PDB file of C-alpha atoms in Angstrom:
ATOM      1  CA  UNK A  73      88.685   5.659  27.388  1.00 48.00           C
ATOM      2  CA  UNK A  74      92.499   7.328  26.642  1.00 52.00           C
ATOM      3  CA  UNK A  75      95.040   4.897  26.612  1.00 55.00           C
ATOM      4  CA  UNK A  76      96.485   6.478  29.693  1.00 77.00           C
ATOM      5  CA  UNK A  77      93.691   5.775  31.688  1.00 84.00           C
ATOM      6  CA  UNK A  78      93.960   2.691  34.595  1.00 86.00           C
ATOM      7  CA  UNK A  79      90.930   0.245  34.183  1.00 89.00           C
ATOM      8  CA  UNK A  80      89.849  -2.680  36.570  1.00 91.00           C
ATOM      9  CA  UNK A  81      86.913  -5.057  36.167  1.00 92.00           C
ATOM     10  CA  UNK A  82      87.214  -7.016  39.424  1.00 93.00           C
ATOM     11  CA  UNK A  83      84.906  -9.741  40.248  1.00 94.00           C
ATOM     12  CA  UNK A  84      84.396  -8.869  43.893  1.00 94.00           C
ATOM     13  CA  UNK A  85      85.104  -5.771  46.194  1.00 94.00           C
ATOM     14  CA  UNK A  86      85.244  -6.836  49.214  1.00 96.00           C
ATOM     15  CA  UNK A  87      87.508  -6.522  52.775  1.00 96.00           C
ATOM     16  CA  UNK A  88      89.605  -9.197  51.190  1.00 95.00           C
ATOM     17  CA  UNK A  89      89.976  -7.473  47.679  1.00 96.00           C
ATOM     18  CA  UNK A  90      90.475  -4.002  48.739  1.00 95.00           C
ATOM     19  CA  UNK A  91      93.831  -3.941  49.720  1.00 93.00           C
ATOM     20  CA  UNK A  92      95.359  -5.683  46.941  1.00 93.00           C
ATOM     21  CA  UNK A  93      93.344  -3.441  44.185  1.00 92.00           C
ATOM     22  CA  UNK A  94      94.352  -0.274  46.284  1.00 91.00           C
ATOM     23  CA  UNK A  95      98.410  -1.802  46.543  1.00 89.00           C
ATOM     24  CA  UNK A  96      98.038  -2.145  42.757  1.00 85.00           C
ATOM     25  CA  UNK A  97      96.845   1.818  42.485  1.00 84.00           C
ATOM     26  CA  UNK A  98      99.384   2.781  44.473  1.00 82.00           C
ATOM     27  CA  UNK A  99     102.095   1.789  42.193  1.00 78.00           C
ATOM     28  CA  UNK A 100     100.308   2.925  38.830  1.00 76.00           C
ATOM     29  CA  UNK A 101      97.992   5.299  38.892  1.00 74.00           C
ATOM     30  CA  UNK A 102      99.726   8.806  38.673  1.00 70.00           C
ATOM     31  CA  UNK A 103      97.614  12.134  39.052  1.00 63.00           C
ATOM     32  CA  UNK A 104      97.267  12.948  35.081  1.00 66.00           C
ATOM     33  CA  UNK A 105      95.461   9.009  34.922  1.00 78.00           C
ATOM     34  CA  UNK A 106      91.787   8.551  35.311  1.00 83.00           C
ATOM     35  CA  UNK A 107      90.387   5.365  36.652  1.00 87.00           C
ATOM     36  CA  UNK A 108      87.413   3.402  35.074  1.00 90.00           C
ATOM     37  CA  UNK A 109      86.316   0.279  37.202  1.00 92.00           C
ATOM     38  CA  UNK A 110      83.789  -1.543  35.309  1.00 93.00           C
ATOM     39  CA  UNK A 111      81.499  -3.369  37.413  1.00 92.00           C
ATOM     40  CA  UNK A 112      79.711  -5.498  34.889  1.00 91.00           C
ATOM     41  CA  UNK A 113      80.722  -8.909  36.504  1.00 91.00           C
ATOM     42  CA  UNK A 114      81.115  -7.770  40.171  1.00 92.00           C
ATOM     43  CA  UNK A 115      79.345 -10.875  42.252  1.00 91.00           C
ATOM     44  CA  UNK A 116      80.303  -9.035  45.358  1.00 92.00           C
ATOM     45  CA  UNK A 117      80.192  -5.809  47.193  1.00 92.00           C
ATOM     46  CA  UNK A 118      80.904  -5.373  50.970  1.00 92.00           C
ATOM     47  CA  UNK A 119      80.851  -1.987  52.999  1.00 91.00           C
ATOM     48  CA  UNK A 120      84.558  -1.437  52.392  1.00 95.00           C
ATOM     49  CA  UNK A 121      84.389  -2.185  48.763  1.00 94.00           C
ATOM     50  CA  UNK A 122      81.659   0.830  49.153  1.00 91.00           C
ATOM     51  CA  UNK A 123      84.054   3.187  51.384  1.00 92.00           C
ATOM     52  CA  UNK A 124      87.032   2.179  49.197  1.00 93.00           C
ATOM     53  CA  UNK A 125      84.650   3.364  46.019  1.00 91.00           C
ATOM     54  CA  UNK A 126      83.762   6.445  48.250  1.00 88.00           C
ATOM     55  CA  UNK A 127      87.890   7.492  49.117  1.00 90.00           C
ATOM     56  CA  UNK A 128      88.836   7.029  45.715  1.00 88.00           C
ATOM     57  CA  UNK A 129      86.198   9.387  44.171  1.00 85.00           C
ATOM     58  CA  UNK A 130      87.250  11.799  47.239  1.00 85.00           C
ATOM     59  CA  UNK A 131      90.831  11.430  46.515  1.00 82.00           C
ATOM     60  CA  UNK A 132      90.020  11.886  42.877  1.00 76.00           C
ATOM     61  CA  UNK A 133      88.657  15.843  43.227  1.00 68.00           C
ATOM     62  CA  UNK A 134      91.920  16.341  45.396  1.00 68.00           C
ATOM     63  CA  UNK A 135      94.683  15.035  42.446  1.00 72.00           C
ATOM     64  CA  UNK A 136      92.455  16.242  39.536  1.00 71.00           C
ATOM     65  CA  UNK A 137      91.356  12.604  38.383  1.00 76.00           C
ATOM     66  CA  UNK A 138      88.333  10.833  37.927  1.00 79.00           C
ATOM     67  CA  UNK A 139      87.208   8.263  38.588  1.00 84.00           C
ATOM     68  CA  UNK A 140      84.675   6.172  36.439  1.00 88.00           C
ATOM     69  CA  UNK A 141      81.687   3.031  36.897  1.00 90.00           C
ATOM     70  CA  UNK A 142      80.924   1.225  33.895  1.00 92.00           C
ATOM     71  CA  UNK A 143      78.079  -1.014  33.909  1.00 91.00           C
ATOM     72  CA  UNK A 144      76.725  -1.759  37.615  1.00 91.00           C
ATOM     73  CA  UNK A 145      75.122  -4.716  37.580  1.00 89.00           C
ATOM     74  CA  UNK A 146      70.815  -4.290  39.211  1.00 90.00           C
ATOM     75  CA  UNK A 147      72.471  -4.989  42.856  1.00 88.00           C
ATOM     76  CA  UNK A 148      75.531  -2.812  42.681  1.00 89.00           C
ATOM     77  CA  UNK A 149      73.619  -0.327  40.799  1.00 90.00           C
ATOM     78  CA  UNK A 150      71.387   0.077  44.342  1.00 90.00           C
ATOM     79  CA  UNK A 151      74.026  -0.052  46.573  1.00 88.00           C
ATOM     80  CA  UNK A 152      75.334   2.963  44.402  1.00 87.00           C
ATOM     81  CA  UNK A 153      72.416   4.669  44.197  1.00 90.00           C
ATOM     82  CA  UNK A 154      72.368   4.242  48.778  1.00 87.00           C
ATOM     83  CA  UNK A 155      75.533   5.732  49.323  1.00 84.00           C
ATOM     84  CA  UNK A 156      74.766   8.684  46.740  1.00 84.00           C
ATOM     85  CA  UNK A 157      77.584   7.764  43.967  1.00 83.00           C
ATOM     86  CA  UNK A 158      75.431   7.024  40.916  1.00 86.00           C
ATOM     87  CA  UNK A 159      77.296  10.449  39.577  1.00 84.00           C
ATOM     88  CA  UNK A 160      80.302   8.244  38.827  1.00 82.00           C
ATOM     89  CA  UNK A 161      78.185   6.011  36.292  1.00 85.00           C
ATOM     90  CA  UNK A 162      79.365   7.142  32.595  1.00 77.00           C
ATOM     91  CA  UNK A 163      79.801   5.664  29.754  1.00 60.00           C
ATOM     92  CA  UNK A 164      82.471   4.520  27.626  1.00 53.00           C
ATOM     93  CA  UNK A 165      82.828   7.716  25.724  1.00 48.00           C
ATOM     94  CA  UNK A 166      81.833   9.776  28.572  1.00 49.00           C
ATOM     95  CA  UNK A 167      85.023  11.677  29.030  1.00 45.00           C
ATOM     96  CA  UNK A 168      83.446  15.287  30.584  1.00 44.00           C
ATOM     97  CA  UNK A 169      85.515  16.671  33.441  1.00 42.00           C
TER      98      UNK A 169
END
């Protein structure tokens, strides 16, 4: 991870998170910063946590960022792996482009 880089570990992604996580990126995240959104202690995952995962890797190829999972839990891990973005799983160190 560069020191530059945005990183959020947020316990849930849900409807009721999105908003305020994507607020927060608004404000911070500028297009030479990569995000990393470790998912170790996510509890919970809802269809727009998935879309909002889905638009920011989208938006990512468009500004030249990327955007990074760390450490899906087993049930984010297969709702990853359903909507195709298990390509987004990397490592700490992982830093290809």
């Amino acid at each position: 991870m560069q020191t530059d880089d945005i990183r959020l570990a947020p316990a849930s992604l849900t409807i009721f998170d999105v908003r305020q996580l994507e607020d927060t990126l608004q404000t911070s995240l500028s297009n030479n910063q990569h995000l990393i959104i470790d998912l170790q202690q996510l509890a919970e995952l809802d269809a727009a946590g998935m879309q909002w995962l889905m638009s920011l890797a989208q938006r990512g190829l468009i500004r030249e960022q990327r955007l990074q999972l760390l450490e899906p839990n087993a049930f984010c891990l297969e709702q990853l792996s359903l909507m195709g973005l298990t390509e987004l799983i990397g490592g700490e160190n992982d830093r290809s482009n």
